[in-house]
PDB file of C-alpha atoms in Angstrom:
ATOM      1  CA  ASP C 997     104.135 157.547 133.689  1.00 60.00           C
ATOM      2  CA  ALA C 998     108.085 157.339 132.963  1.00 70.00           C
ATOM      3  CA  ASP C 999     109.801 156.771 136.007  1.00 93.00           C
ATOM      4  CA  VAL C1000     113.021 158.591 135.011  1.00 96.00           C
ATOM      5  CA  THR C1001     112.248 161.887 133.165  1.00 97.00           C
ATOM      6  CA  GLN C1002     114.500 164.549 131.437  1.00 98.00           C
ATOM      7  CA  THR C1003     113.675 167.822 130.525  1.00 97.00           C
ATOM      8  CA  PRO C1004     114.522 169.250 127.817  1.00 97.00           C
ATOM      9  CA  ARG C1005     114.045 166.164 125.213  1.00 96.00           C
ATOM     10  CA  ASN C1006     115.799 168.445 122.370  1.00 97.00           C
ATOM     11  CA  ARG C1007     117.550 171.613 123.124  1.00 97.00           C
ATOM     12  CA  ILE C1008     119.665 173.873 120.613  1.00 97.00           C
ATOM     13  CA  THR C1009     121.831 176.430 121.841  1.00 96.00           C
ATOM     14  CA  LYS C1010     124.594 178.810 121.040  1.00 96.00           C
ATOM     15  CA  THR C1011     128.276 178.907 121.913  1.00 97.00           C
ATOM     16  CA  GLY C1012     128.775 180.455 125.296  1.00 97.00           C
ATOM     17  CA  LYS C1013     125.301 180.261 126.614  1.00 96.00           C
ATOM     18  CA  ARG C1014     124.418 179.100 129.792  1.00 96.00           C
ATOM     19  CA  ILE C1015     122.057 175.503 129.756  1.00 97.00           C
ATOM     20  CA  MET C1016     120.373 173.425 132.382  1.00 97.00           C
ATOM     21  CA  LEU C1017     119.123 169.838 131.876  1.00 98.00           C
ATOM     22  CA  GLU C1018     117.052 168.601 134.181  1.00 98.00           C
ATOM     23  CA  CYS C1019     116.330 164.954 135.805  1.00 98.00           C
ATOM     24  CA  SER C1020     113.407 163.891 137.977  1.00 97.00           C
ATOM     25  CA  GLN C1021     112.664 160.419 139.189  1.00 97.00           C
ATOM     26  CA  THR C1022     109.787 158.638 140.964  1.00 96.00           C
ATOM     27  CA  LYS C1023     111.635 155.520 141.792  1.00 92.00           C
ATOM     28  CA  GLY C1024     112.667 156.416 145.172  1.00 92.00           C
ATOM     29  CA  HIS C1025     116.346 155.789 144.436  1.00 91.00           C
ATOM     30  CA  ASP C1026     119.011 157.723 146.497  1.00 90.00           C
ATOM     31  CA  ARG C1027     122.012 157.330 143.500  1.00 92.00           C
ATOM     32  CA  MET C1028     121.665 159.263 140.108  1.00 94.00           C
ATOM     33  CA  TYR C1029     124.246 159.522 137.451  1.00 95.00           C
ATOM     34  CA  TRP C1030     124.646 162.031 134.538  1.00 97.00           C
ATOM     35  CA  TYR C1031     126.225 160.410 131.210  1.00 97.00           C
ATOM     36  CA  ARG C1032     127.257 161.450 128.047  1.00 97.00           C
ATOM     37  CA  GLN C1033     126.788 159.495 124.727  1.00 96.00           C
ATOM     38  CA  ASP C1034     128.834 160.441 121.642  1.00 94.00           C
ATOM     39  CA  PRO C1035     128.731 158.042 118.605  1.00 88.00           C
ATOM     40  CA  GLY C1036     131.849 155.525 118.754  1.00 86.00           C
ATOM     41  CA  LEU C1037     132.558 156.318 122.607  1.00 90.00           C
ATOM     42  CA  GLY C1038     129.641 154.662 124.042  1.00 91.00           C
ATOM     43  CA  LEU C1039     128.539 156.026 127.522  1.00 94.00           C
ATOM     44  CA  ARG C1040     130.767 158.449 129.720  1.00 94.00           C
ATOM     45  CA  LEU C1041     130.162 159.193 133.236  1.00 94.00           C
ATOM     46  CA  ILE C1042     129.898 163.102 134.052  1.00 96.00           C
ATOM     47  CA  TYR C1043     128.856 163.342 137.718  1.00 96.00           C
ATOM     48  CA  TYR C1044     127.366 160.966 140.036  1.00 93.00           C
ATOM     49  CA  SER C1045     125.529 161.532 143.570  1.00 93.00           C
ATOM     50  CA  PHE C1046     125.129 158.997 146.032  1.00 89.00           C
ATOM     51  CA  ASP C1047     122.843 161.083 148.432  1.00 89.00           C
ATOM     52  CA  VAL C1048     121.466 164.669 148.556  1.00 91.00           C
ATOM     53  CA  LYS C1049     124.729 165.292 150.142  1.00 92.00           C
ATOM     54  CA  ASP C1050     126.808 163.622 147.886  1.00 91.00           C
ATOM     55  CA  ILE C1051     128.413 164.935 144.674  1.00 94.00           C
ATOM     56  CA  ASN C1052     131.395 163.136 142.946  1.00 92.00           C
ATOM     57  CA  LYS C1053     132.903 164.093 139.596  1.00 93.00           C
ATOM     58  CA  GLY C1054     133.202 161.077 137.053  1.00 92.00           C
ATOM     59  CA  GLU C1055     135.469 160.552 134.076  1.00 89.00           C
ATOM     60  CA  ILE C1056     134.502 163.766 131.975  1.00 94.00           C
ATOM     61  CA  SER C1057     133.199 166.709 134.545  1.00 95.00           C
ATOM     62  CA  ASP C1058     135.348 169.510 132.945  1.00 95.00           C
ATOM     63  CA  GLY C1059     132.895 172.107 131.853  1.00 95.00           C
ATOM     64  CA  TYR C1060     129.893 170.508 133.839  1.00 97.00           C
ATOM     65  CA  SER C1061     128.419 171.559 136.914  1.00 97.00           C
ATOM     66  CA  VAL C1062     125.422 169.778 138.970  1.00 97.00           C
ATOM     67  CA  SER C1063     122.992 170.317 141.653  1.00 97.00           C
ATOM     68  CA  ARG C1064     121.321 167.787 143.484  1.00 96.00           C
ATOM     69  CA  GLN C1065     118.174 169.663 144.777  1.00 92.00           C
ATOM     70  CA  ALA C1066     115.853 166.706 146.037  1.00 94.00           C
ATOM     71  CA  GLN C1067     116.128 162.793 146.327  1.00 94.00           C
ATOM     72  CA  ALA C1068     114.325 162.972 143.336  1.00 96.00           C
ATOM     73  CA  LYS C1069     116.013 165.813 141.075  1.00 97.00           C
ATOM     74  CA  PHE C1070     119.707 166.175 139.839  1.00 98.00           C
ATOM     75  CA  SER C1071     120.338 168.860 137.243  1.00 98.00           C
ATOM     76  CA  LEU C1072     123.289 169.153 135.144  1.00 98.00           C
ATOM     77  CA  SER C1073     124.512 172.664 133.919  1.00 98.00           C
ATOM     78  CA  LEU C1074     126.835 173.725 131.208  1.00 96.00           C
ATOM     79  CA  GLU C1075     128.090 177.004 132.534  1.00 92.00           C
ATOM     80  CA  SER C1076     129.394 178.452 129.079  1.00 96.00           C
ATOM     81  CA  ALA C1077     128.705 176.001 126.072  1.00 96.00           C
ATOM     82  CA  ILE C1078     131.157 174.799 123.269  1.00 96.00           C
ATOM     83  CA  PRO C1079     130.537 173.153 120.371  1.00 96.00           C
ATOM     84  CA  ASN C1080     132.123 169.691 121.311  1.00 95.00           C
ATOM     85  CA  GLN C1081     129.502 169.620 124.262  1.00 97.00           C
ATOM     86  CA  THR C1082     126.962 168.450 121.341  1.00 97.00           C
ATOM     87  CA  ALA C1083     125.858 164.834 122.435  1.00 97.00           C
ATOM     88  CA  LEU C1084     123.085 163.053 123.822  1.00 97.00           C
ATOM     89  CA  TYR C1085     122.715 163.101 127.835  1.00 98.00           C
ATOM     90  CA  PHE C1086     121.586 160.782 129.885  1.00 98.00           C
ATOM     91  CA  CYS C1087     120.242 160.629 133.094  1.00 98.00           C
ATOM     92  CA  ALA C1088     120.082 157.507 135.210  1.00 96.00           C
ATOM     93  CA  THR C1089     119.049 155.920 138.712  1.00 94.00           C
ATOM     94  CA  SER C1090     119.923 153.129 141.019  1.00 91.00           C
ATOM     95  CA  GLU C1091     119.228 151.848 144.273  1.00 85.00           C
ATOM     96  CA  ALA C1092     121.715 152.327 147.343  1.00 73.00           C
ATOM     97  CA  THR C1093     121.607 148.203 148.027  1.00 66.00           C
ATOM     98  CA  GLY C1094     120.601 145.273 146.619  1.00 57.00           C
ATOM     99  CA  THR C1095     120.360 145.367 142.624  1.00 63.00           C
ATOM    100  CA  ASP C1096     122.628 147.112 140.944  1.00 76.00           C
ATOM    101  CA  THR C1097     120.843 148.163 137.710  1.00 87.00           C
ATOM    102  CA  GLN C1098     121.005 151.505 136.706  1.00 92.00           C
ATOM    103  CA  TYR C1099     117.624 152.751 134.962  1.00 94.00           C
ATOM    104  CA  PHE C1100     117.922 155.254 132.278  1.00 96.00           C
ATOM    105  CA  GLY C1101     116.139 158.509 131.085  1.00 97.00           C
ATOM    106  CA  PRO C1102     114.898 158.778 127.790  1.00 96.00           C
ATOM    107  CA  GLY C1103     118.008 161.477 126.797  1.00 97.00           C
ATOM    108  CA  THR C1104     118.290 164.875 126.126  1.00 97.00           C
ATOM    109  CA  ARG C1105     119.776 165.762 122.805  1.00 97.00           C
ATOM    110  CA  LEU C1106     121.861 169.147 122.892  1.00 97.00           C
ATOM    111  CA  THR C1107     123.255 170.990 119.960  1.00 97.00           C
ATOM    112  CA  VAL C1108     125.805 173.669 120.268  1.00 97.00           C
ATOM    113  CA  LEU C1109     126.256 175.939 117.519  1.00 96.00           C
TER     114      LEU C1109
ATOM    115  CA  GLN I 891     142.276 154.263 130.036  1.00 54.00           C
ATOM    116  CA  GLN I 892     139.731 152.426 128.272  1.00 62.00           C
ATOM    117  CA  GLN I 893     138.922 149.710 131.180  1.00 87.00           C
ATOM    118  CA  VAL I 894     136.147 148.063 128.919  1.00 94.00           C
ATOM    119  CA  LYS I 895     136.966 147.032 125.497  1.00 96.00           C
ATOM    120  CA  GLN I 896     133.983 146.159 123.325  1.00 97.00           C
ATOM    121  CA  SER I 897     134.075 144.512 119.883  1.00 96.00           C
ATOM    122  CA  PRO I 898     133.067 144.824 117.106  1.00 97.00           C
ATOM    123  CA  GLN I 899     131.736 148.010 116.868  1.00 95.00           C
ATOM    124  CA  SER I 900     129.127 147.171 114.289  1.00 96.00           C
ATOM    125  CA  LEU I 901     127.375 143.805 113.528  1.00 97.00           C
ATOM    126  CA  ILE I 902     125.289 142.547 110.579  1.00 98.00           C
ATOM    127  CA  VAL I 903     123.360 139.042 111.380  1.00 98.00           C
ATOM    128  CA  GLN I 904     120.556 137.480 108.928  1.00 98.00           C
ATOM    129  CA  LYS I 905     117.356 136.643 111.098  1.00 97.00           C
ATOM    130  CA  GLY I 906     117.661 133.402 112.603  1.00 97.00           C
ATOM    131  CA  GLY I 907     121.394 133.739 113.140  1.00 97.00           C
ATOM    132  CA  ILE I 908     123.992 133.798 116.221  1.00 98.00           C
ATOM    133  CA  SER I 909     124.908 137.472 117.292  1.00 98.00           C
ATOM    134  CA  ILE I 910     128.120 137.415 119.213  1.00 98.00           C
ATOM    135  CA  ILE I 911     129.408 140.700 120.933  1.00 98.00           C
ATOM    136  CA  ASN I 912     132.851 140.467 123.156  1.00 98.00           C
ATOM    137  CA  CYS I 913     134.095 142.415 125.556  1.00 98.00           C
ATOM    138  CA  ALA I 914     137.343 142.413 127.676  1.00 97.00           C
ATOM    139  CA  TYR I 915     138.547 143.888 130.788  1.00 95.00           C
ATOM    140  CA  GLU I 916     141.722 144.822 132.805  1.00 92.00           C
ATOM    141  CA  ASN I 917     140.378 145.561 136.294  1.00 88.00           C
ATOM    142  CA  THR I 918     140.429 142.428 138.247  1.00 88.00           C
ATOM    143  CA  ALA I 919     138.438 144.008 140.811  1.00 86.00           C
ATOM    144  CA  PHE I 920     135.470 144.196 138.473  1.00 89.00           C
ATOM    145  CA  ASP I 921     132.689 141.708 140.068  1.00 88.00           C
ATOM    146  CA  TYR I 922     129.623 142.789 138.112  1.00 89.00           C
ATOM    147  CA  PHE I 923     129.153 142.286 134.390  1.00 93.00           C
ATOM    148  CA  PRO I 924     125.901 143.814 132.867  1.00 94.00           C
ATOM    149  CA  TRP I 925     124.585 144.104 129.503  1.00 97.00           C
ATOM    150  CA  TYR I 926     122.435 146.938 128.316  1.00 97.00           C
ATOM    151  CA  GLN I 927     120.447 147.171 125.321  1.00 98.00           C
ATOM    152  CA  GLN I 928     119.180 150.557 123.771  1.00 97.00           C
ATOM    153  CA  PHE I 929     116.912 151.408 120.881  1.00 97.00           C
ATOM    154  CA  PRO I 930     116.972 154.305 118.823  1.00 93.00           C
ATOM    155  CA  GLY I 931     115.752 157.350 120.667  1.00 92.00           C
ATOM    156  CA  LYS I 932     115.361 155.658 123.983  1.00 95.00           C
ATOM    157  CA  GLY I 933     117.761 155.422 127.289  1.00 96.00           C
ATOM    158  CA  PRO I 934     119.714 151.928 127.694  1.00 97.00           C
ATOM    159  CA  ALA I 935     117.946 149.320 129.547  1.00 97.00           C
ATOM    160  CA  LEU I 936     119.259 146.324 131.581  1.00 95.00           C
ATOM    161  CA  LEU I 937     119.424 143.344 129.499  1.00 97.00           C
ATOM    162  CA  ILE I 938     121.161 140.543 131.682  1.00 96.00           C
ATOM    163  CA  ALA I 939     123.839 140.707 134.053  1.00 93.00           C
ATOM    164  CA  ILE I 940     126.387 138.410 135.458  1.00 93.00           C
ATOM    165  CA  ARG I 941     128.667 137.873 138.539  1.00 89.00           C
ATOM    166  CA  PRO I 942     132.208 136.083 138.302  1.00 87.00           C
ATOM    167  CA  ASP I 943     130.920 133.183 140.558  1.00 89.00           C
ATOM    168  CA  VAL I 944     129.299 131.671 137.288  1.00 92.00           C
ATOM    169  CA  SER I 945     130.541 130.887 133.508  1.00 93.00           C
ATOM    170  CA  GLU I 946     127.318 131.192 131.859  1.00 96.00           C
ATOM    171  CA  LYS I 947     123.746 132.909 132.220  1.00 96.00           C
ATOM    172  CA  LYS I 948     121.090 132.353 130.015  1.00 96.00           C
ATOM    173  CA  GLU I 949     117.761 134.154 129.795  1.00 96.00           C
ATOM    174  CA  GLY I 950     115.475 133.249 126.706  1.00 97.00           C
ATOM    175  CA  ARG I 951     117.429 133.739 123.834  1.00 97.00           C
ATOM    176  CA  PHE I 952     120.250 135.924 125.607  1.00 98.00           C
ATOM    177  CA  THR I 953     123.298 134.314 127.342  1.00 97.00           C
ATOM    178  CA  ILE I 954     126.375 135.841 128.910  1.00 97.00           C
ATOM    179  CA  SER I 955     129.432 133.808 128.602  1.00 96.00           C
ATOM    180  CA  PHE I 956     132.177 134.471 131.431  1.00 95.00           C
ATOM    181  CA  ASN I 957     135.770 133.585 131.449  1.00 94.00           C
ATOM    182  CA  LYS I 958     137.474 134.960 134.553  1.00 93.00           C
ATOM    183  CA  SER I 959     141.149 133.823 133.697  1.00 93.00           C
ATOM    184  CA  ALA I 960     140.926 135.473 130.291  1.00 95.00           C
ATOM    185  CA  LYS I 961     139.390 138.549 131.770  1.00 95.00           C
ATOM    186  CA  GLN I 962     136.840 138.192 128.888  1.00 96.00           C
ATOM    187  CA  PHE I 963     132.665 138.077 128.773  1.00 97.00           C
ATOM    188  CA  SER I 964     130.614 137.628 125.756  1.00 98.00           C
ATOM    189  CA  LEU I 965     126.842 138.278 124.833  1.00 98.00           C
ATOM    190  CA  HIS I 966     125.358 135.743 122.675  1.00 98.00           C
ATOM    191  CA  ILE I 967     121.846 136.206 120.855  1.00 98.00           C
ATOM    192  CA  MET I 968     120.452 132.877 119.496  1.00 98.00           C
ATOM    193  CA  ASP I 969     117.743 132.784 116.783  1.00 98.00           C
ATOM    194  CA  SER I 970     118.372 136.906 116.119  1.00 98.00           C
ATOM    195  CA  GLN I 971     115.377 138.512 114.910  1.00 98.00           C
ATOM    196  CA  PRO I 972     114.892 141.964 113.473  1.00 97.00           C
ATOM    197  CA  GLY I 973     113.338 143.460 116.563  1.00 97.00           C
ATOM    198  CA  ASP I 974     117.072 142.843 118.662  1.00 98.00           C
ATOM    199  CA  SER I 975     118.158 145.355 116.208  1.00 98.00           C
ATOM    200  CA  ALA I 976     119.485 147.659 118.618  1.00 97.00           C
ATOM    201  CA  THR I 977     123.207 149.238 120.464  1.00 97.00           C
ATOM    202  CA  TYR I 978     124.334 146.933 123.086  1.00 98.00           C
ATOM    203  CA  PHE I 979     126.710 148.102 125.692  1.00 97.00           C
ATOM    204  CA  CYS I 980     128.909 146.030 127.771  1.00 97.00           C
ATOM    205  CA  ALA I 981     129.679 147.407 131.456  1.00 94.00           C
ATOM    206  CA  ALA I 982     131.337 146.338 134.294  1.00 92.00           C
ATOM    207  CA  SER I 983     131.606 147.587 138.140  1.00 87.00           C
ATOM    208  CA  SER I 984     133.096 146.936 141.549  1.00 81.00           C
ATOM    209  CA  ARG I 985     131.460 146.709 144.544  1.00 70.00           C
ATOM    210  CA  GLY I 986     134.739 147.234 146.290  1.00 61.00           C
ATOM    211  CA  GLY I 987     134.741 150.148 149.012  1.00 51.00           C
ATOM    212  CA  SER I 988     131.295 152.115 149.359  1.00 49.00           C
ATOM    213  CA  ASN I 989     131.584 153.512 146.055  1.00 54.00           C
ATOM    214  CA  TYR I 990     130.967 152.078 142.994  1.00 65.00           C
ATOM    215  CA  LYS I 991     129.723 153.181 139.184  1.00 79.00           C
ATOM    216  CA  LEU I 992     129.426 151.540 135.998  1.00 87.00           C
ATOM    217  CA  THR I 993     132.610 151.656 132.954  1.00 90.00           C
ATOM    218  CA  PHE I 994     130.833 151.117 129.939  1.00 93.00           C
ATOM    219  CA  GLY I 995     132.222 149.498 126.678  1.00 95.00           C
ATOM    220  CA  LYS I 996     131.748 151.726 123.459  1.00 95.00           C
ATOM    221  CA  GLY I 997     128.789 150.055 122.285  1.00 96.00           C
ATOM    222  CA  THR I 998     127.961 147.446 119.144  1.00 97.00           C
ATOM    223  CA  LEU I 999     125.242 148.465 116.566  1.00 97.00           C
ATOM    224  CA  LEU I1000     123.497 145.430 115.689  1.00 98.00           C
ATOM    225  CA  THR I1001     121.361 144.934 112.801  1.00 98.00           C
ATOM    226  CA  VAL I1002     119.571 141.822 112.087  1.00 98.00           C
ATOM    227  CA  ASN I1003     118.116 141.553 108.665  1.00 96.00           C
ATOM    228  CA  PRO I1004     114.936 139.833 107.823  1.00 93.00           C
TER     229      PRO I1004
END
């Protein structure tokens, strides 16, 4: 089984709809991240959480919100989706100490019509 | 403000050739420089990483060269293979304080022709 899973893997929605992307991990890591990937723009950090009680904005948090329901679960919400939020979204995890390696999920392809 | 600049945006190499991807950074507090590899339909995965106390790190066919004074680092793929075709991201982070996160370059799409 994959260590970092994301659901759904693909989603098509309409402008104005609320949508939630979910991330679960079995690696036991404290730190979790949400990134957005757009062609030519690389990976941009949306939100990150260093433990269940810690939530921090990344470089492009406007229009997004997150919830850290447990150590293993970190959800990303689009309260009112807009077309320019069409992108590939990745969740990642890392240990709090030691290696700095981030482990990425398989991604969610979101299309907002 | 783009803190990590990556070039080229795309690269085509013949099988057996050397692939070179370059990155430059601005923040002198960065002290960890990883490269991530992403295959189509997959999430990025750590390929190799370097800390500024060494100028080069080699793992198999993959080598990172690091130039602290120039604030540049590069990935060299020797004997490039079609299976190396992927998108490569450089990144940087700082361990300063209790809060650190990765800043990624925009990526390089590498195609290795057979």
